[in-house]
Amino acid sequence: QVPLVESGGGSVQAGGSLRLSCTVASYSSNFDCMGWFRMVPGKEREGLAAINMHGGWSYDGDSARGRFTISRDPGRKTVYLQLNSLKPEDTAVYYCVADPPWCRQGYVDGTVGKYWGQGTQVTVSS
């Protein structure tokens, strides 16, 4: 059973904002690193951002830099992704991922970890 539960997706107009949340299930152990990626049918998986859940160091992918912000609440075992200045090309299913290699390697790419959430749809209209 995937121990991640996401929420916060929806439909917005271009320029709008959304806040995605991902909580680690109570029965699961904590993860040192968590992050977000997105998928669009026919396109490669795109890593967005990662955060060290203990120290708070974060890493942004090219698409996230300047518009998306990752944050965490270790006490709630929750990671957030604030999406600002959304564009129609941001339309995708957004996934939370636990223990991706991104914190260890110091950058975000399309390689994800073992545990994904169920995904949450973000739709941006022009």
PDB file of C-alpha atoms in Angstrom:
ATOM      1  CA  GLN A   1       0.000   0.000   0.000  1.00  0.00           C
ATOM      2  CA  VAL A   2       1.362   3.390  -1.008  1.00  0.00           C
ATOM      3  CA  PRO A   3       1.786   5.424   2.154  1.00  0.00           C
ATOM      4  CA  LEU A   4       1.258   8.829   0.571  1.00  0.00           C
ATOM      5  CA  VAL A   5      -1.982  10.777   0.302  1.00  0.00           C
ATOM      6  CA  GLU A   6      -2.187  13.852  -1.903  1.00  0.00           C
ATOM      7  CA  SER A   7      -4.706  16.635  -2.110  1.00  0.00           C
ATOM      8  CA  GLY A   8      -5.118  20.149  -3.430  1.00  0.00           C
ATOM      9  CA  GLY A   9      -5.380  19.783  -7.179  1.00  0.00           C
ATOM     10  CA  GLY A  10      -8.107  21.424  -9.190  1.00  0.00           C
ATOM     11  CA  SER A  11      -8.925  23.728 -12.051  1.00  0.00           C
ATOM     12  CA  VAL A  12      -7.730  27.319 -12.230  1.00  0.00           C
ATOM     13  CA  GLN A  13      -7.305  30.019 -14.813  1.00  0.00           C
ATOM     14  CA  ALA A  14      -3.905  31.046 -16.082  1.00  0.00           C
ATOM     15  CA  GLY A  15      -2.121  33.164 -13.511  1.00  0.00           C
ATOM     16  CA  GLY A  16      -3.840  31.456 -10.624  1.00  0.00           C
ATOM     17  CA  SER A  17      -2.399  29.469  -7.740  1.00  0.00           C
ATOM     18  CA  LEU A  18      -2.890  26.123  -6.076  1.00  0.00           C
ATOM     19  CA  ARG A  19      -1.364  24.443  -3.066  1.00  0.00           C
ATOM     20  CA  LEU A  20      -0.783  20.721  -3.168  1.00  0.00           C
ATOM     21  CA  SER A  21      -0.352  18.668  -0.018  1.00  0.00           C
ATOM     22  CA  CYS A  22       1.062  15.215   0.544  1.00  0.00           C
ATOM     23  CA  THR A  23       0.897  13.413   3.862  1.00  0.00           C
ATOM     24  CA  VAL A  24       2.752  10.274   4.814  1.00  0.00           C
ATOM     25  CA  ALA A  25       0.446   7.657   6.300  1.00  0.00           C
ATOM     26  CA  SER A  26       0.630   7.234  10.049  1.00  0.00           C
ATOM     27  CA  TYR A  27       1.626   3.584   9.715  1.00  0.00           C
ATOM     28  CA  SER A  28       4.609   4.463   7.567  1.00  0.00           C
ATOM     29  CA  SER A  29       8.032   5.492   8.735  1.00  0.00           C
ATOM     30  CA  ASN A  30       9.268   8.961   7.929  1.00  0.00           C
ATOM     31  CA  PHE A  31      11.204   9.658   4.772  1.00  0.00           C
ATOM     32  CA  ASP A  32      14.326  11.773   4.690  1.00  0.00           C
ATOM     33  CA  CYS A  33      13.560  13.252   1.297  1.00  0.00           C
ATOM     34  CA  MET A  34      10.280  13.941  -0.424  1.00  0.00           C
ATOM     35  CA  GLY A  35       9.368  15.648  -3.647  1.00  0.00           C
ATOM     36  CA  TRP A  36       6.972  16.229  -6.473  1.00  0.00           C
ATOM     37  CA  PHE A  37       6.880  15.356 -10.122  1.00  0.00           C
ATOM     38  CA  ARG A  38       4.262  15.607 -12.831  1.00  0.00           C
ATOM     39  CA  MET A  39       3.155  13.595 -15.787  1.00  0.00           C
ATOM     40  CA  VAL A  40       1.377  14.450 -19.010  1.00  0.00           C
ATOM     41  CA  PRO A  41       0.303  11.698 -21.414  1.00  0.00           C
ATOM     42  CA  GLY A  42       2.828  11.361 -24.211  1.00  0.00           C
ATOM     43  CA  LYS A  43       5.519  13.294 -22.383  1.00  0.00           C
ATOM     44  CA  GLU A  44       8.396  12.296 -20.144  1.00  0.00           C
ATOM     45  CA  ARG A  45       8.020  12.380 -16.395  1.00  0.00           C
ATOM     46  CA  GLU A  46       9.170  15.747 -15.091  1.00  0.00           C
ATOM     47  CA  GLY A  47      10.709  16.154 -11.662  1.00  0.00           C
ATOM     48  CA  LEU A  48       9.721  19.427 -10.024  1.00  0.00           C
ATOM     49  CA  ALA A  49      11.146  19.849  -6.541  1.00  0.00           C
ATOM     50  CA  ALA A  50      12.523  17.983  -3.566  1.00  0.00           C
ATOM     51  CA  ILE A  51      13.051  18.806   0.080  1.00  0.00           C
ATOM     52  CA  ASN A  52      15.044  17.317   2.920  1.00  0.00           C
ATOM     53  CA  MET A  53      12.455  16.684   5.599  1.00  0.00           C
ATOM     54  CA  HIS A  54      14.897  17.242   8.464  1.00  0.00           C
ATOM     55  CA  GLY A  55      16.989  20.220   7.414  1.00  0.00           C
ATOM     56  CA  GLY A  56      14.606  21.809   4.935  1.00  0.00           C
ATOM     57  CA  TRP A  57      17.115  22.089   2.088  1.00  0.00           C
ATOM     58  CA  SER A  58      15.247  22.141  -1.190  1.00  0.00           C
ATOM     59  CA  TYR A  59      16.060  21.481  -4.805  1.00  0.00           C
ATOM     60  CA  ASP A  60      14.095  22.811  -7.765  1.00  0.00           C
ATOM     61  CA  GLY A  61      13.768  21.476 -11.259  1.00  0.00           C
ATOM     62  CA  ASP A  62      13.812  23.826 -14.226  1.00  0.00           C
ATOM     63  CA  SER A  63      10.023  24.008 -14.517  1.00  0.00           C
ATOM     64  CA  ALA A  64       9.530  24.781 -10.843  1.00  0.00           C
ATOM     65  CA  ARG A  65      12.169  27.411 -10.422  1.00  0.00           C
ATOM     66  CA  GLY A  66      10.665  30.849  -9.780  1.00  0.00           C
ATOM     67  CA  ARG A  67       7.007  29.776  -9.701  1.00  0.00           C
ATOM     68  CA  PHE A  68       6.684  26.688  -7.526  1.00  0.00           C
ATOM     69  CA  THR A  69       7.781  26.414  -3.912  1.00  0.00           C
ATOM     70  CA  ILE A  70       8.207  23.221  -1.935  1.00  0.00           C
ATOM     71  CA  SER A  71       7.906  23.248   1.850  1.00  0.00           C
ATOM     72  CA  ARG A  72       7.419  20.765   4.629  1.00  0.00           C
ATOM     73  CA  ASP A  73       5.903  20.235   8.053  1.00  0.00           C
ATOM     74  CA  PRO A  74       7.828  17.358   9.602  1.00  0.00           C
ATOM     75  CA  GLY A  75       5.509  17.206  12.591  1.00  0.00           C
ATOM     76  CA  ARG A  76       2.569  16.526  10.299  1.00  0.00           C
ATOM     77  CA  LYS A  77       4.656  14.310   7.979  1.00  0.00           C
ATOM     78  CA  THR A  78       3.467  16.562   5.190  1.00  0.00           C
ATOM     79  CA  VAL A  79       5.099  18.173   2.192  1.00  0.00           C
ATOM     80  CA  TYR A  80       3.542  20.981   0.175  1.00  0.00           C
ATOM     81  CA  LEU A  81       3.956  22.361  -3.306  1.00  0.00           C
ATOM     82  CA  GLN A  82       2.775  25.930  -3.838  1.00  0.00           C
ATOM     83  CA  LEU A  83       2.014  26.532  -7.501  1.00  0.00           C
ATOM     84  CA  ASN A  84       1.944  30.194  -8.535  1.00  0.00           C
ATOM     85  CA  SER A  85       1.542  31.983 -11.852  1.00  0.00           C
ATOM     86  CA  LEU A  86       0.141  28.845 -13.391  1.00  0.00           C
ATOM     87  CA  LYS A  87       0.166  28.418 -17.141  1.00  0.00           C
ATOM     88  CA  PRO A  88      -1.895  26.127 -19.385  1.00  0.00           C
ATOM     89  CA  GLU A  89       1.251  24.059 -20.007  1.00  0.00           C
ATOM     90  CA  ASP A  90       1.324  23.250 -16.284  1.00  0.00           C
ATOM     91  CA  THR A  91      -1.751  21.089 -16.782  1.00  0.00           C
ATOM     92  CA  ALA A  92      -0.760  17.619 -15.620  1.00  0.00           C
ATOM     93  CA  VAL A  93      -1.202  15.006 -12.931  1.00  0.00           C
ATOM     94  CA  TYR A  94       1.033  15.940 -10.032  1.00  0.00           C
ATOM     95  CA  TYR A  95       2.524  13.205  -7.882  1.00  0.00           C
ATOM     96  CA  CYS A  96       4.158  13.217  -4.514  1.00  0.00           C
ATOM     97  CA  VAL A  97       7.171  10.930  -4.203  1.00  0.00           C
ATOM     98  CA  ALA A  98       8.950   9.628  -1.128  1.00  0.00           C
ATOM     99  CA  ASP A  99      12.685   9.032  -1.005  1.00  0.00           C
ATOM    100  CA  PRO A 100      13.574  10.112  -4.529  1.00  0.00           C
ATOM    101  CA  PRO A 101      17.305  10.249  -5.318  1.00  0.00           C
ATOM    102  CA  TRP A 102      17.139  14.027  -5.695  1.00  0.00           C
ATOM    103  CA  CYS A 103      18.266  15.047  -2.202  1.00  0.00           C
ATOM    104  CA  ARG A 104      21.252  12.685  -2.370  1.00  0.00           C
ATOM    105  CA  GLN A 105      22.300  13.758  -5.842  1.00  0.00           C
ATOM    106  CA  GLY A 106      21.591  17.462  -5.302  1.00  0.00           C
ATOM    107  CA  TYR A 107      19.363  17.997  -8.319  1.00  0.00           C
ATOM    108  CA  VAL A 108      15.931  17.038  -9.612  1.00  0.00           C
ATOM    109  CA  ASP A 109      15.416  14.927 -12.697  1.00  0.00           C
ATOM    110  CA  GLY A 110      12.942  12.373 -14.023  1.00  0.00           C
ATOM    111  CA  THR A 111      14.174   9.555 -11.814  1.00  0.00           C
ATOM    112  CA  VAL A 112      11.729   8.971  -9.004  1.00  0.00           C
ATOM    113  CA  GLY A 113      11.700   6.827  -5.928  1.00  0.00           C
ATOM    114  CA  LYS A 114       9.835   3.727  -4.951  1.00  0.00           C
ATOM    115  CA  TYR A 115       6.766   5.325  -3.411  1.00  0.00           C
ATOM    116  CA  TRP A 116       4.345   7.562  -5.292  1.00  0.00           C
ATOM    117  CA  GLY A 117       1.064   9.044  -4.268  1.00  0.00           C
ATOM    118  CA  GLN A 118      -2.119   8.510  -6.246  1.00  0.00           C
ATOM    119  CA  GLY A 119      -1.666  11.761  -8.126  1.00  0.00           C
ATOM    120  CA  THR A 120      -3.773  14.901  -8.205  1.00  0.00           C
ATOM    121  CA  GLN A 121      -4.972  16.595 -11.372  1.00  0.00           C
ATOM    122  CA  VAL A 122      -4.095  20.211 -12.015  1.00  0.00           C
ATOM    123  CA  THR A 123      -5.852  21.858 -14.945  1.00  0.00           C
ATOM    124  CA  VAL A 124      -4.998  25.392 -16.027  1.00  0.00           C
ATOM    125  CA  SER A 125      -7.237  27.120 -18.551  1.00  0.00           C
ATOM    126  CA  SER A 126      -6.274  30.075 -20.674  1.00  0.00           C
TER     127      SER A 126
END
